[in-house]
Short mmCIF file of C-alpha atoms in Angstrom, two decimals:
data_model
loop_
_atom_site.label_atom_id
_atom_site.label_comp_id
_atom_site.label_asym_id
_atom_site.label_seq_id
_atom_site.Cartn_x
_atom_site.Cartn_y
_atom_site.Cartn_z
CA MET K 1 0.17 -0.46 0.09
CA LYS K 2 1.38 3.48 -1.55
CA ARG K 3 2.09 5.40 1.98
CA ILE K 4 0.68 9.67 2.07
CA HIS K 5 3.02 11.97 1.91
CA TYR K 6 4.10 13.64 4.69
CA SER K 7 2.81 17.08 2.70
CA TRP K 8 -1.08 15.80 2.97
CA PHE K 9 -1.12 16.05 6.71
CA ILE K 10 0.90 19.65 7.04
CA LEU K 11 -2.45 19.96 4.84
CA VAL K 12 -4.33 19.06 7.18
CA VAL K 13 -2.79 20.53 10.64
CA THR K 14 -2.87 23.51 9.03
CA PHE K 15 -5.79 23.69 6.96
CA PHE K 16 -7.98 23.38 10.33
CA SER K 17 -5.74 26.56 11.80
CA ILE K 18 -7.23 28.22 9.58
CA ILE K 19 -10.28 27.71 10.96
CA VAL K 20 -9.45 28.54 14.00
CA ALA K 21 -7.52 31.54 13.47
CA GLY K 22 -10.59 32.40 10.71
CA ILE K 23 -13.35 32.66 13.37
CA THR K 24 -12.08 34.99 15.29
CA MET K 25 -12.11 36.93 11.77
CA SER K 26 -15.93 36.17 10.68
CA SER K 27 -17.19 35.55 14.12
CA SER K 28 -16.64 39.37 14.38
CA GLY K 29 -20.53 40.91 13.19
CA VAL K 30 -21.93 37.88 15.54
CA PHE K 31 -20.27 39.76 18.67
CA ILE K 32 -21.57 44.35 17.26
CA ASP K 33 -24.49 43.72 18.55
CA PRO K 34 -24.13 41.56 22.79
CA LEU K 35 -21.19 44.13 23.64
CA GLU K 36 -23.70 46.76 22.12
CA ARG K 37 -26.29 45.96 24.33
CA GLU K 38 -24.71 44.96 27.28
CA PHE K 39 -21.39 48.39 27.54
CA GLN K 40 -23.57 50.50 25.76
CA TRP K 41 -20.71 51.00 23.24
CA ASP K 42 -21.88 53.08 19.96
CA ARG K 43 -22.12 50.32 16.85
CA SER K 44 -18.78 52.42 15.19
CA THR K 45 -17.17 51.65 17.95
CA ILE K 46 -17.32 48.87 18.07
CA ALA K 47 -16.51 48.16 14.08
CA LEU K 48 -13.52 50.36 14.42
CA ALA K 49 -11.75 47.32 17.12
CA PHE K 50 -13.11 44.67 14.05
CA ALA K 51 -11.22 46.83 11.00
CA VAL K 52 -7.85 47.57 12.64
CA SER K 53 -8.14 43.95 13.46
CA LEU K 54 -8.58 43.48 9.73
CA PHE K 55 -6.24 46.01 9.00
CA LEU K 56 -3.55 45.04 10.88
CA TYR K 57 -3.52 41.72 9.82
CA GLY K 58 -3.85 42.94 6.35
CA ILE K 59 -0.45 44.79 7.05
CA SER K 60 2.02 42.01 8.20
CA GLY K 61 1.34 39.46 6.04
CA PRO K 62 4.48 40.89 4.30
CA PHE K 63 6.09 40.12 7.06
CA MET K 64 5.04 37.52 8.56
CA ALA K 65 6.20 36.31 4.92
CA ALA K 66 9.31 37.29 5.49
CA LEU K 67 10.01 35.34 9.28
CA LEU K 68 9.08 32.50 8.04
CA GLU K 69 11.90 32.05 5.58
CA VAL K 70 14.17 32.73 8.34
CA ILE K 71 12.52 31.24 11.61
CA GLY K 72 10.13 28.71 10.05
CA LEU K 73 6.90 26.80 9.80
CA LYS K 74 6.11 25.35 12.98
CA LYS K 75 7.56 28.49 15.28
CA MET K 76 5.49 30.27 13.69
CA MET K 77 2.59 28.70 13.46
CA ILE K 78 3.18 27.93 17.46
CA SER K 79 3.82 32.32 17.96
CA ALA K 80 1.19 33.34 16.39
CA MET K 81 -1.40 30.70 17.89
CA SER K 82 0.10 31.63 21.18
CA THR K 83 -1.29 35.76 20.32
CA LEU K 84 -4.71 33.81 19.72
CA VAL K 85 -4.36 32.48 22.60
CA LEU K 86 -3.40 35.90 24.98
CA GLY K 87 -6.15 37.37 22.61
CA MET K 88 -8.75 35.65 23.35
CA SER K 89 -7.96 35.48 27.25
CA LEU K 90 -7.44 38.61 27.76
CA THR K 91 -11.11 38.74 25.87
CA PHE K 92 -12.66 38.23 29.16
CA PHE K 93 -11.70 41.05 31.33
CA MET K 94 -12.46 43.69 29.28
CA ASN K 95 -15.18 46.21 30.02
CA GLN K 96 -13.75 50.24 28.52
CA SER K 97 -14.05 50.42 24.81
CA TRP K 98 -10.29 51.40 24.31
CA GLN K 99 -9.73 48.06 25.57
CA LEU K 100 -11.62 45.88 22.92
CA ILE K 101 -9.80 48.36 20.16
CA ILE K 102 -6.10 47.04 22.07
CA ILE K 103 -7.31 43.46 21.94
CA TRP K 104 -8.82 42.33 19.47
CA GLY K 105 -7.88 45.74 16.82
CA GLY K 106 -4.07 44.83 18.44
CA ILE K 107 -3.83 41.45 19.29
CA ILE K 108 -6.12 38.66 18.35
CA GLY K 109 -5.13 40.70 14.69
CA LEU K 110 -1.68 39.85 14.99
CA GLY K 111 -2.79 36.49 15.85
CA ALA K 112 -4.59 35.82 13.74
CA SER K 113 -2.05 37.05 10.75
CA LEU K 114 0.16 33.99 10.08
CA PHE K 115 -2.88 31.98 8.94
CA LEU K 116 -4.83 34.47 7.70
CA THR K 117 -2.38 36.34 5.27
CA VAL K 118 1.24 33.83 3.52
CA LEU K 119 0.65 30.74 5.19
CA SER K 120 -1.52 28.56 2.38
CA PRO K 121 1.16 30.37 -0.16
CA TYR K 122 3.79 29.22 1.69
CA VAL K 123 2.90 25.70 3.40
CA ALA K 124 2.26 25.00 -1.52
CA ASN K 125 4.95 26.72 -2.77
CA HIS K 126 7.19 24.70 0.19
CA TRP K 127 5.43 20.89 0.39
CA PHE K 128 3.82 21.32 -2.96
CA VAL K 129 5.45 20.91 -7.22
CA LYS K 130 2.01 19.12 -8.34
CA ARG K 131 -1.32 20.11 -7.40
CA ARG K 132 -0.44 23.39 -6.18
CA GLY K 133 -3.46 25.85 -7.15
CA LEU K 134 -5.38 22.83 -5.70
CA ALA K 135 -3.60 22.67 -2.05
CA VAL K 136 -4.40 26.79 -2.02
CA GLY K 137 -7.58 26.24 -2.28
CA ILE K 138 -8.12 23.83 -0.24
CA LEU K 139 -5.85 25.94 2.30
CA THR K 140 -8.07 29.43 1.55
CA ALA K 141 -11.44 27.45 1.77
CA SER K 142 -10.42 26.59 5.05
CA THR K 143 -12.22 30.01 6.29
CA ALA K 144 -15.39 29.21 4.76
CA THR K 145 -15.71 25.77 6.51
CA GLY K 146 -14.57 27.40 9.80
CA GLN K 147 -18.00 30.15 9.21
CA LEU K 148 -19.82 26.69 8.17
CA ILE K 149 -19.76 25.03 11.70
CA LEU K 150 -19.00 27.06 13.83
CA LEU K 151 -21.17 30.03 13.49
CA PRO K 152 -24.11 29.45 13.90
CA VAL K 153 -22.95 26.94 16.96
CA LEU K 154 -21.79 30.32 17.73
CA ALA K 155 -24.66 32.27 17.18
CA ILE K 156 -26.90 29.55 19.15
CA ILE K 157 -24.03 29.90 22.79
CA ILE K 158 -24.28 33.54 22.03
CA ASP K 159 -28.40 33.24 22.45
CA HIS K 160 -28.97 31.14 25.01
CA TYR K 161 -25.55 32.07 27.71
CA SER K 162 -23.60 34.53 26.27
CA TRP K 163 -21.01 36.12 24.43
CA ARG K 164 -17.92 35.05 26.73
CA TRP K 165 -19.12 31.18 26.68
CA ALA K 166 -18.50 31.38 22.56
CA ILE K 167 -15.82 33.18 22.96
CA GLY K 168 -14.58 30.74 25.93
CA PHE K 169 -15.09 27.94 22.75
CA ILE K 170 -13.06 29.90 20.35
CA LEU K 171 -9.99 29.64 22.87
CA LEU K 172 -10.23 25.81 23.09
CA LEU K 173 -10.20 25.26 20.37
CA SER K 174 -7.39 28.35 19.70
CA ILE K 175 -5.85 25.56 23.36
CA VAL K 176 -6.19 22.14 21.50
CA MET K 177 -4.64 23.41 17.61
CA LEU K 178 -1.49 24.72 19.66
CA ILE K 179 -0.67 21.16 20.33
CA ILE K 180 -1.51 19.66 17.24
CA ILE K 181 0.61 22.34 15.96
CA ALA K 182 3.40 21.69 17.95
CA ILE K 183 3.29 17.40 17.55
CA PHE K 184 3.10 17.37 13.80
CA ILE K 185 4.41 20.47 11.92
CA LYS K 186 7.79 20.24 10.55
CA ASN K 187 9.24 23.33 8.68
CA LYS K 188 10.25 21.69 5.22
CA PRO K 189 9.45 18.61 3.47
CA GLN K 190 14.24 17.73 3.93
CA ASP K 191 13.57 17.94 7.98
CA LEU K 192 11.70 14.17 6.83
CA GLY K 193 14.30 13.45 4.09
CA LEU K 194 11.85 14.20 1.62
CA THR K 195 10.94 15.85 -1.27
CA PRO K 196 7.73 18.66 -1.24
CA TYR K 197 4.31 16.92 -3.01
CA GLY K 198 5.25 15.87 -7.29
CA GLN K 199 9.23 16.64 -6.31
CA ASP K 200 11.35 13.80 -7.91
CA GLU K 201 14.77 14.26 -6.32
CA ILE K 202 15.71 16.75 -3.37
CA PHE K 203 17.33 18.95 -4.09
CA GLU K 204 18.23 22.74 -2.14
CA ASN K 205 17.47 26.49 -2.85
CA PRO K 206 19.84 28.93 -3.06
CA HIS K 207 17.91 31.28 -2.90
CA VAL K 208 17.23 31.18 1.00
CA GLN K 209 18.78 33.80 2.79
CA LEU K 210 18.10 31.81 6.58
CA LYS K 211 20.29 35.36 7.71
CA LYS K 212 18.82 38.08 6.27
CA ASN K 213 16.53 40.92 8.08
CA PRO K 214 12.85 39.69 7.72
CA ILE K 215 11.97 43.74 7.78
CA SER K 216 14.51 44.31 4.80
CA MET K 217 13.10 41.44 3.68
CA ALA K 218 10.16 41.86 3.36
CA PHE K 219 11.10 46.08 1.72
CA ASN K 220 12.40 44.87 -1.25
CA GLY K 221 9.62 42.30 -1.59
CA LEU K 222 7.55 45.80 -2.49
CA LEU K 223 9.96 48.25 -3.20
CA GLU K 224 10.97 45.40 -6.14
CA ALA K 225 7.27 44.48 -6.62
CA VAL K 226 5.67 49.05 -7.07
CA LYS K 227 7.83 48.82 -10.46
CA VAL K 228 5.65 46.38 -11.49
CA LYS K 229 2.34 47.86 -12.54
CA THR K 230 0.96 43.97 -12.09
CA PHE K 231 1.26 44.58 -8.48
CA TRP K 232 -0.63 47.43 -8.54
CA LEU K 233 -4.35 46.01 -10.25
CA LEU K 234 -3.41 42.99 -8.09
CA ALA K 235 -3.20 44.50 -5.41
CA GLY K 236 -5.64 46.99 -6.07
CA SER K 237 -8.58 44.95 -7.48
CA PHE K 238 -7.65 43.15 -3.79
CA PHE K 239 -8.56 45.59 -1.88
CA ILE K 240 -12.27 45.54 -3.39
CA CYS K 241 -12.03 41.43 -3.26
CA GLY K 242 -11.40 42.75 0.57
CA LEU K 243 -14.00 45.62 0.66
CA SER K 244 -17.06 43.75 -0.14
CA THR K 245 -15.93 40.73 1.42
CA SER K 246 -14.23 40.11 5.48
CA GLY K 247 -14.88 43.89 5.77
CA LEU K 248 -18.66 45.10 4.27
CA ILE K 249 -20.35 40.86 4.73
CA GLY K 250 -17.90 39.02 7.36
CA THR K 251 -18.82 42.30 10.04
CA HIS K 252 -21.84 43.95 9.18
CA PHE K 253 -24.44 40.86 6.84
CA VAL K 254 -25.53 39.84 10.03
CA SER K 255 -26.42 42.92 11.86
CA TYR K 256 -27.81 44.23 8.52
CA CYS K 257 -30.12 40.01 8.28
CA ILE K 258 -31.14 41.81 12.23
CA SER K 259 -32.27 45.16 10.59
CA PHE K 260 -34.59 43.97 8.28
CA GLY K 261 -35.66 41.37 11.32
CA ILE K 262 -34.20 38.64 11.06
CA PRO K 263 -33.27 36.62 14.25
CA LEU K 264 -29.59 35.72 15.35
CA VAL K 265 -29.26 32.82 14.42
CA THR K 266 -31.29 32.72 11.47
CA ALA K 267 -28.64 35.46 9.94
CA ALA K 268 -24.88 33.22 11.23
CA SER K 269 -26.88 30.69 9.32
CA LEU K 270 -27.87 31.97 6.09
CA LEU K 271 -23.38 33.34 6.67
CA SER K 272 -22.34 29.75 6.96
CA PHE K 273 -24.08 28.27 4.32
CA MET K 274 -22.57 31.08 2.51
CA GLY K 275 -19.85 29.10 3.57
CA VAL K 276 -20.78 25.77 1.53
CA PHE K 277 -20.45 26.78 -1.13
CA ASN K 278 -17.53 29.20 -0.55
CA LEU K 279 -15.36 25.54 0.51
CA LEU K 280 -16.76 23.78 -2.76
CA GLY K 281 -15.88 26.95 -4.90
CA THR K 282 -12.75 28.01 -3.30
CA THR K 283 -11.46 24.04 -4.62
CA ALA K 284 -12.85 24.66 -7.62
CA SER K 285 -11.00 27.71 -7.53
CA GLY K 286 -8.06 26.33 -6.64
CA TRP K 287 -8.45 23.57 -9.42
CA LEU K 288 -9.16 26.51 -12.40
CA SER K 289 -6.38 27.84 -11.32
CA ASP K 290 -3.95 24.86 -12.03
CA ARG K 291 -5.38 25.16 -16.04
CA PHE K 292 -7.04 28.65 -17.03
CA ASP K 293 -5.76 31.48 -17.58
CA ASN K 294 -6.74 33.45 -13.88
CA ARG K 295 -7.89 36.30 -15.32
CA TRP K 296 -10.74 35.38 -16.92
CA LEU K 297 -11.17 33.29 -13.59
CA LEU K 298 -10.57 36.83 -11.64
CA PHE K 299 -13.18 39.09 -14.80
CA TRP K 300 -15.95 36.60 -14.02
CA TYR K 301 -15.37 36.02 -10.21
CA TYR K 302 -15.10 39.43 -9.01
CA LEU K 303 -18.28 40.38 -12.03
CA LEU K 304 -21.00 38.39 -10.19
CA ARG K 305 -19.91 39.36 -6.93
CA GLY K 306 -21.02 42.25 -7.61
CA ALA K 307 -24.20 41.92 -9.20
CA SER K 308 -24.94 39.95 -5.82
CA LEU K 309 -24.00 42.90 -3.90
CA LEU K 310 -26.56 44.36 -5.70
CA LEU K 311 -29.45 42.18 -4.97
CA LEU K 312 -28.74 41.62 -1.55
CA PRO K 313 -30.20 44.56 -0.20
CA TYR K 314 -33.29 44.74 -2.40
CA ALA K 315 -33.54 40.96 -1.61
CA LEU K 316 -34.27 42.06 1.96
CA ALA K 317 -35.97 44.95 1.51
CA GLN K 318 -39.04 42.54 -0.22
CA GLY K 319 -38.42 40.66 2.60
CA SER K 320 -38.05 37.26 0.56
CA PHE K 321 -36.94 33.88 0.71
CA VAL K 322 -35.91 33.08 -2.81
CA LEU K 323 -33.65 35.24 -3.59
CA LEU K 324 -31.57 34.98 -0.33
CA THR K 325 -31.24 31.69 -1.02
CA ILE K 326 -29.65 32.99 -4.90
CA PHE K 327 -27.62 35.52 -3.13
CA THR K 328 -26.08 33.26 -0.49
CA ILE K 329 -25.51 30.37 -3.72
CA PHE K 330 -23.76 33.23 -5.68
CA TYR K 331 -21.76 35.63 -3.72
CA GLY K 332 -21.16 32.41 -1.04
CA LEU K 333 -19.54 30.44 -4.68
CA ASP K 334 -17.54 33.78 -4.95
CA TRP K 335 -16.51 34.66 -1.81
CA ILE K 336 -13.37 34.30 -1.83
CA ALA K 337 -12.68 32.03 -4.57
CA THR K 338 -9.99 35.01 -5.40
CA VAL K 339 -7.42 34.25 -3.76
CA PRO K 340 -5.75 30.62 -5.97
CA PRO K 341 -5.81 32.93 -9.13
CA THR K 342 -4.69 36.04 -7.84
CA ILE K 343 -1.82 33.52 -5.68
CA SER K 344 -1.12 31.50 -9.39
CA ILE K 345 -0.61 35.42 -11.24
CA ALA K 346 2.05 36.45 -8.42
CA ARG K 347 3.71 33.54 -9.01
CA GLN K 348 4.35 33.55 -12.20
CA THR K 349 4.95 37.14 -12.07
CA PHE K 350 7.62 36.46 -9.22
CA GLY K 351 8.57 34.02 -9.39
CA VAL K 352 8.26 31.09 -6.18
CA GLN K 353 10.63 32.53 -3.99
CA LYS K 354 9.59 36.20 -3.87
CA SER K 355 6.05 35.57 -4.22
CA SER K 356 5.08 35.16 -0.99
CA ILE K 357 6.70 38.00 0.56
CA ILE K 358 5.04 39.88 -2.56
CA TYR K 359 1.33 38.58 -2.27
CA GLY K 360 1.77 39.43 1.53
CA TRP K 361 1.07 43.18 1.08
CA ILE K 362 -1.55 42.10 -2.22
CA PHE K 363 -2.70 40.72 0.48
CA ALA K 364 -1.67 43.51 2.88
CA SER K 365 -4.59 45.95 0.53
CA HIS K 366 -6.81 43.10 0.75
CA GLN K 367 -6.93 43.96 4.27
CA ALA K 368 -7.34 48.06 4.03
CA GLY K 369 -9.75 47.08 1.93
CA ALA K 370 -11.38 45.14 4.69
CA ALA K 371 -10.81 47.86 7.28
CA VAL K 372 -12.53 50.85 5.52
CA ALA K 373 -15.86 48.62 4.81
CA ALA K 374 -15.01 47.23 8.52
CA TYR K 375 -15.88 51.17 9.72
CA GLY K 376 -16.62 52.67 7.15
CA GLY K 377 -19.99 49.86 6.68
CA GLY K 378 -20.03 51.38 10.36
CA LEU K 379 -20.06 54.45 9.56
CA ILE K 380 -22.81 54.54 7.11
CA TYR K 381 -25.23 52.89 9.68
CA LYS K 382 -24.52 55.30 12.59
CA PHE K 383 -25.65 58.48 9.37
CA PHE K 384 -28.17 56.31 7.54
CA ASN K 385 -29.40 53.47 10.42
CA SER K 386 -29.30 51.50 7.38
CA TYR K 387 -26.57 49.00 5.41
CA THR K 388 -28.20 50.05 1.99
CA TRP K 389 -25.34 52.06 0.45
CA ALA K 390 -22.92 50.43 1.93
CA PHE K 391 -23.90 47.65 -0.58
CA PHE K 392 -24.67 49.79 -2.96
CA LEU K 393 -21.02 50.85 -3.06
CA ALA K 394 -19.09 47.84 -3.45
CA GLY K 395 -21.52 46.13 -5.41
CA ALA K 396 -20.08 48.90 -7.91
CA PHE K 397 -17.02 48.52 -6.67
CA CYS K 398 -16.43 44.72 -7.59
CA ALA K 399 -16.91 45.60 -11.61
CA LEU K 400 -13.88 48.40 -11.73
CA ALA K 401 -12.09 45.20 -10.74
CA SER K 402 -13.72 43.20 -13.44
CA LEU K 403 -11.57 45.90 -15.53
CA PHE K 404 -8.88 45.76 -13.10
CA VAL K 405 -8.08 42.28 -14.36
CA ILE K 406 -8.20 42.86 -17.60
CA ILE K 407 -6.05 44.82 -17.43
CA VAL K 408 -3.43 42.14 -15.85
CA LYS K 409 -4.55 39.86 -19.10
CA LYS K 410 -2.99 41.90 -21.74
CA GLN K 411 0.15 43.74 -19.68
CA THR K 412 1.24 39.65 -18.42
CA SER K 413 0.05 37.76 -21.06
CA LYS K 414 4.46 37.31 -22.26
CA GLN K 415 5.34 37.91 -18.95
CA ALA K 416 3.42 34.93 -17.06
CA GLN K 417 5.52 32.68 -20.46
CA THR K 418 8.75 33.53 -18.85
CA ASN K 419 8.63 32.64 -15.12
#
């Protein structure tokens, strides 16, 4: 019987680690209302804490990529998960809004950053030669899996007990994953006398510089990237990607539904239902990115996402379960499907060794967009007592992103063949 390559074990542990880190970010929507009720904090202030978290874990991405090269996979994953455990533990003791900003915005955002930024491409690039796109698709889809399984659970816990019990549940999962990471994660295949999956011979990579300063590595990557138009187009489209996903839907969808009289558990279940289709769509997107033009994949992803965001306010206003179901399916299939093609284009343009750090900067743009939508959505609600304009604007921006990726196609078609 043929043995399973250890790369797949690394993939599984990474998959579940991202689930735990991802639920801390995607759960923000179910905590807004209970925090607002208990502490009487302004909704825009609570949204600010979640916006800081989204921005911080995004901007730290390129530095995490550089630290991975210097420190190694195992130590980085242990350090990041330990930071999440610390942040979740401190949440029990907060009673001021500035403490929420520091704990959730700072500590938890930093702890989640490794898992939700560059870990997926790093594991795919270092542990896989064949099936890289599929590996990225599976790991990216893990955030949807956590949302699928855990969001309704968190909503039920909050509804029947309190938000503190829900935090305790996430804390318990984080501690379990910390132990699993310490036992099973290895830095690279060569540590086990193996080659990456799909590679026949072991060889040392001359480009890896273990003693280089990670800060200089991150900024050198940025200096190289800003000279290439493709970087700006990918960063611009990914800014809109973050704005229209984790920033808006992830933070405000549940509250938007509640404002139309939909109960918390039902709203969270709708969001988790999106996770079912997100899991399918993102995994399929990874498979497609190995076989088709990634720029055209992105074009259709952004266009269809924009159309679904324009549909949502109408569906809620009409109280139409059919239209809400259509939105859930189309948006869910598309939610994080943009990640595998974006990583693939970055790898084709900048090469395997540099792409992780440069993708980190592209993802930083994604999270800047997420932060704008998280805080901006709260402000729009504060002034208009409705999220409708936020969703209309996000839909229009998605149409703009589809134009960005068409330009990428024209400018990188020759370059992709030479990398």
